Coordinates of C-alpha atoms in Angstrom, one line a residue:
M27 CA -56.9 145.0 294.7
P28 CA -58.7 141.9 293.4
E29 CA -59.4 139.0 295.8
E30 CA -57.0 136.9 293.8
G31 CA -53.9 138.0 292.1
H32 CA -52.3 141.4 292.5
S33 CA -52.3 144.9 291.0
L34 CA -48.6 145.7 291.2
P35 CA -47.2 147.7 288.2
Y36 CA -44.6 146.1 285.9
V37 CA -41.3 147.5 284.6
A38 CA -39.6 145.9 281.6
N39 CA -35.9 145.1 282.0
L40 CA -34.5 146.0 278.6
S41 CA -31.1 144.3 279.1
I42 CA -32.8 140.9 278.8
L43 CA -36.1 141.7 277.0
F44 CA -36.4 143.0 273.4
K45 CA -32.9 141.7 272.5
E46 CA -34.3 141.2 269.0
V47 CA -33.3 144.8 268.4
P48 CA -30.1 146.7 269.4
L49 CA -30.1 148.2 272.9
P50 CA -30.7 151.8 271.7
E51 CA -33.9 150.7 270.0
R52 CA -35.3 148.7 272.9
A53 CA -37.1 151.5 274.8
A54 CA -39.1 152.3 271.7
A55 CA -39.9 148.6 271.2
A56 CA -41.1 148.4 274.8
R57 CA -43.1 151.6 274.4
D58 CA -44.7 150.2 271.3
A59 CA -45.6 147.0 273.2
G60 CA -47.4 149.1 275.8
F61 CA -44.8 149.6 278.5
T62 CA -44.4 153.0 280.2
D63 CA -41.5 152.0 282.6
V64 CA -38.2 150.3 282.0
E65 CA -35.0 149.3 283.8
Y66 CA -31.6 148.2 282.6
W67 CA -28.4 146.5 283.8
W68 CA -25.4 148.7 283.1
P69 CA -26.0 149.6 279.4
F70 CA -22.4 150.3 278.5
D71 CA -19.3 148.2 277.9
S72 CA -17.1 150.0 280.5
A73 CA -17.4 151.9 283.7
V74 CA -16.7 155.2 281.9
P75 CA -18.6 155.3 278.6
A76 CA -18.1 158.0 276.1
R77 CA -20.2 161.0 276.6
E78 CA -22.0 160.5 273.3
D79 CA -22.9 157.0 274.3
V80 CA -24.5 158.3 277.5
D81 CA -26.3 161.0 275.6
A82 CA -27.6 158.4 273.1
F83 CA -28.8 156.1 275.9
V84 CA -30.7 158.9 277.6
E85 CA -32.2 160.1 274.3
S86 CA -33.4 156.5 273.5
L87 CA -35.7 156.7 276.6
D88 CA -38.1 159.0 274.9
G89 CA -41.6 158.1 275.9
V90 CA -40.7 155.8 278.8
R91 CA -39.6 156.3 282.4
L92 CA -36.3 154.8 283.6
R93 CA -37.1 153.2 287.0
G94 CA -33.9 151.2 287.7
L95 CA -30.3 151.0 286.7
N96 CA -27.4 148.7 287.7
F97 CA -24.0 150.1 288.5
Y98 CA -21.2 148.7 286.4
A99 CA -20.8 145.1 287.3
G100 CA -17.8 144.1 285.2
D101 CA -17.9 141.5 282.5
L102 CA -21.1 139.6 283.1
A103 CA -20.5 137.2 280.2
A104 CA -17.2 136.2 281.8
G105 CA -18.9 135.5 285.1
E106 CA -18.1 138.8 286.9
R107 CA -21.0 139.9 289.2
G108 CA -20.3 143.4 290.5
L109 CA -17.5 145.6 291.9
V110 CA -18.9 146.5 295.3
S111 CA -16.5 144.1 297.1
W112 CA -13.8 143.8 294.4
I113 CA -10.5 144.8 295.9
G114 CA -8.4 146.6 293.2
R115 CA -11.3 147.9 291.1
E116 CA -12.3 150.8 293.4
T117 CA -11.8 153.4 290.7
E118 CA -14.2 151.7 288.3
F119 CA -16.9 151.5 290.9
A120 CA -16.5 155.2 291.8
D121 CA -16.5 156.1 288.1
S122 CA -19.7 154.2 287.4
L123 CA -21.4 155.8 290.4
V124 CA -20.7 159.2 289.0
V125 CA -22.1 158.2 285.6
A126 CA -25.2 156.6 287.1
L127 CA -25.9 159.6 289.1
G128 CA -25.6 161.8 286.1
I129 CA -28.1 159.6 284.2
A130 CA -30.4 159.8 287.2
E131 CA -30.3 163.6 287.1
R132 CA -31.4 163.6 283.5
T133 CA -34.0 160.8 283.7
G134 CA -35.5 160.8 287.2
C135 CA -34.2 157.2 287.9
R136 CA -34.2 156.7 291.7
S137 CA -33.1 153.0 292.1
F138 CA -29.7 151.5 291.6
N139 CA -28.7 147.9 291.8
A140 CA -25.3 147.4 293.4
L141 CA -24.2 143.9 292.6
Y142 CA -22.0 142.7 295.5
G143 CA -19.2 141.0 293.6
N144 CA -17.7 137.5 293.6
R145 CA -15.3 136.1 296.2
L146 CA -11.7 136.5 294.8
D147 CA -8.9 134.0 294.9
G148 CA -6.2 135.1 297.4
E149 CA -8.3 137.8 299.0
D150 CA -9.7 137.7 302.6
P151 CA -13.5 137.6 302.4
A152 CA -13.6 139.9 305.5
K153 CA -11.5 142.5 303.7
Q154 CA -13.9 142.3 300.7
D155 CA -16.8 142.8 303.0
D156 CA -15.0 145.8 304.6
L157 CA -14.6 147.3 301.1
A158 CA -18.3 146.6 300.3
R159 CA -19.3 148.6 303.4
V160 CA -17.2 151.5 302.3
H161 CA -18.6 151.4 298.8
L162 CA -22.2 151.0 299.8
D163 CA -21.9 153.8 302.4
K164 CA -20.5 156.2 299.7
A165 CA -23.1 155.2 297.2
A166 CA -25.9 155.5 299.8
D167 CA -24.8 159.0 300.7
A168 CA -24.8 160.0 297.0
A169 CA -28.2 158.4 296.4
A170 CA -29.7 160.0 299.4
R171 CA -28.9 163.4 298.1
I172 CA -31.3 162.9 295.2
G173 CA -33.9 160.8 297.1
A174 CA -32.8 157.5 295.6
Q175 CA -32.2 154.0 296.9
L176 CA -29.7 151.2 296.4
V177 CA -30.8 147.6 296.2
L178 CA -28.7 144.6 297.0
E179 CA -29.5 141.4 295.1
P180 CA -29.0 137.7 295.9
L181 CA -28.0 135.8 292.8
S182 CA -28.1 132.2 291.5
G183 CA -25.8 130.5 289.1
A184 CA -22.7 132.2 290.4
D185 CA -20.9 130.0 292.9
R186 CA -18.4 132.7 294.0
Y187 CA -21.2 135.3 294.7
P188 CA -21.7 135.3 298.5
L189 CA -25.3 136.5 298.6
K190 CA -27.6 133.6 297.8
T191 CA -30.7 134.2 300.0
A192 CA -32.7 137.1 301.2
A193 CA -31.2 136.6 304.7
D194 CA -27.7 136.9 303.3
A195 CA -28.5 140.3 301.8
V196 CA -30.5 141.4 304.9
A197 CA -27.4 140.6 307.0
V198 CA -25.4 143.1 304.9
L199 CA -28.2 145.6 305.2
D200 CA -28.3 145.2 309.0
D201 CA -24.5 145.6 309.2
L202 CA -24.7 148.7 307.0
G203 CA -27.6 150.3 308.8
R204 CA -28.7 152.6 305.9
G205 CA -32.4 153.2 305.4
N206 CA -32.0 153.7 301.6
V207 CA -30.1 150.5 301.0
R208 CA -32.7 147.7 300.5
L209 CA -33.2 144.2 299.3
L210 CA -33.8 143.4 295.6
A211 CA -36.0 140.2 295.8
D212 CA -35.6 138.4 292.5
L213 CA -38.1 135.5 292.9
Y214 CA -36.3 133.4 290.3
H215 CA -32.8 133.7 291.9
L216 CA -34.2 133.1 295.4
A217 CA -36.3 130.1 294.3
V218 CA -33.4 128.5 292.4
N219 CA -31.2 128.9 295.5
G220 CA -33.9 127.1 297.6
D221 CA -34.9 130.1 299.6
D222 CA -38.4 130.4 301.2
L223 CA -40.3 132.8 299.0
D224 CA -43.2 133.0 301.5
A225 CA -40.7 134.5 304.0
L226 CA -40.3 137.5 301.9
A227 CA -43.8 138.6 302.9
T228 CA -43.7 137.4 306.5
R229 CA -40.1 138.2 307.5
H230 CA -38.5 140.6 305.0
I231 CA -41.2 142.8 303.7
S232 CA -40.0 146.0 305.4
R233 CA -36.6 145.5 303.7
I234 CA -37.6 145.1 300.1
G235 CA -36.9 147.9 297.7
H236 CA -37.6 146.1 294.4
V237 CA -38.9 142.8 293.1
Q238 CA -38.1 141.0 289.9
I239 CA -39.5 137.8 288.4
A240 CA -38.9 134.9 286.0
D241 CA -40.3 131.4 286.2
A242 CA -38.2 128.5 287.4
P243 CA -36.8 126.3 286.2
G244 CA -35.6 127.8 283.0
R245 CA -35.7 131.6 283.7
H246 CA -38.4 132.1 281.1
Q247 CA -41.8 133.9 281.2
P248 CA -44.5 133.1 283.8
G249 CA -46.3 129.9 283.1
T250 CA -43.2 128.1 281.7
G251 CA -42.1 126.8 285.1
S252 CA -43.5 125.8 288.4
L253 CA -43.5 129.0 290.4
D254 CA -46.7 130.6 291.6
L255 CA -45.5 134.0 290.7
D256 CA -48.9 135.6 290.8
G257 CA -49.5 134.2 294.2
H258 CA -46.2 135.3 295.6
L259 CA -46.7 138.8 294.3
A260 CA -50.2 138.9 295.8
K261 CA -48.7 138.0 299.2
L262 CA -46.1 140.7 298.8
Q263 CA -48.7 143.3 297.9
N264 CA -51.0 142.2 300.8
A265 CA -48.0 142.5 303.2
G266 CA -47.4 146.1 302.1
Y267 CA -45.1 146.1 299.0
A268 CA -46.3 148.7 296.6
G269 CA -43.4 149.1 294.2
F270 CA -42.7 147.9 290.7
V271 CA -42.1 144.3 289.6
G272 CA -39.3 143.9 287.1
I273 CA -39.8 141.5 284.3
E274 CA -36.4 140.0 284.0
Y275 CA -36.7 136.7 282.1
V276 CA -35.3 135.1 279.0
P277 CA -38.2 135.3 276.6
E278 CA -39.3 132.3 274.5
P279 CA -39.7 132.2 271.6
D280 CA -39.3 136.0 271.4
T281 CA -40.1 138.9 273.5
V282 CA -43.5 139.9 272.0
A283 CA -44.8 136.3 271.9
S284 CA -43.5 135.8 275.5
L285 CA -45.7 138.6 276.8
D286 CA -49.0 136.8 276.1
W287 CA -49.3 136.2 279.9
L288 CA -49.5 140.0 280.5
P289 CA -52.5 141.9 279.1
I290 CA -51.4 145.1 277.4
T291 CA -53.6 147.1 279.9
R292 CA -51.2 145.9 282.7
R293 CA -48.0 147.0 280.9
G294 CA -48.4 150.7 281.5
R295 CA -48.9 153.1 284.4
A296 CA -50.1 156.6 284.1

């Protein structure tokens, strides 16, 4: 590793990058831009997509490796942020788990983002947390059978979402006690929420299963805000993190132009 900076590999999140083309064409666009590894939010409109839609998604990944996939999280555009703790939508969560595991068997994906879900009007938060434990236990068992992990992500910009800081997510991990359920440290969300990014390396490093980045404010590419993303990633690597870094920002003015900060030689991994 160089004395300054880091050498962590990058993975392109194709639910937010390369939106200049339809989702089925984004893996090819990422490959053409030099990426070998990709990740997605839930790439379908429902928890149970048509079989031909799943087939088309898997086939679109030709030439790249799928490193991460979200479980179905509801209607993100409407403000929904996951079903893990959503009382009344248990069937949708279970169905999307089956679909995600099927995709994993075909692609080798071994990391799943389980968005926790918003607090619901009229529901006891403790009962939501009880359901979350049941869902995370079930999903962790299923993931363990294929050597996969779940990651739990704090979010910003969602007032009803209860996980705001790394400590919030780690508290859930501690309560759950499952070794393959880990923290997704999105440096943008944590920074916007006022969390201590340095504490990720000094206090939470052993719990991190994945890292994602965007600059803040704005959620655009590195260099557009005030975060020392390279410095924080170097601290994480020096502390022992050796996984991928998800590029999950809103590109300006477009995806290809926004990638000027990342040499093409850093976009791939043999």
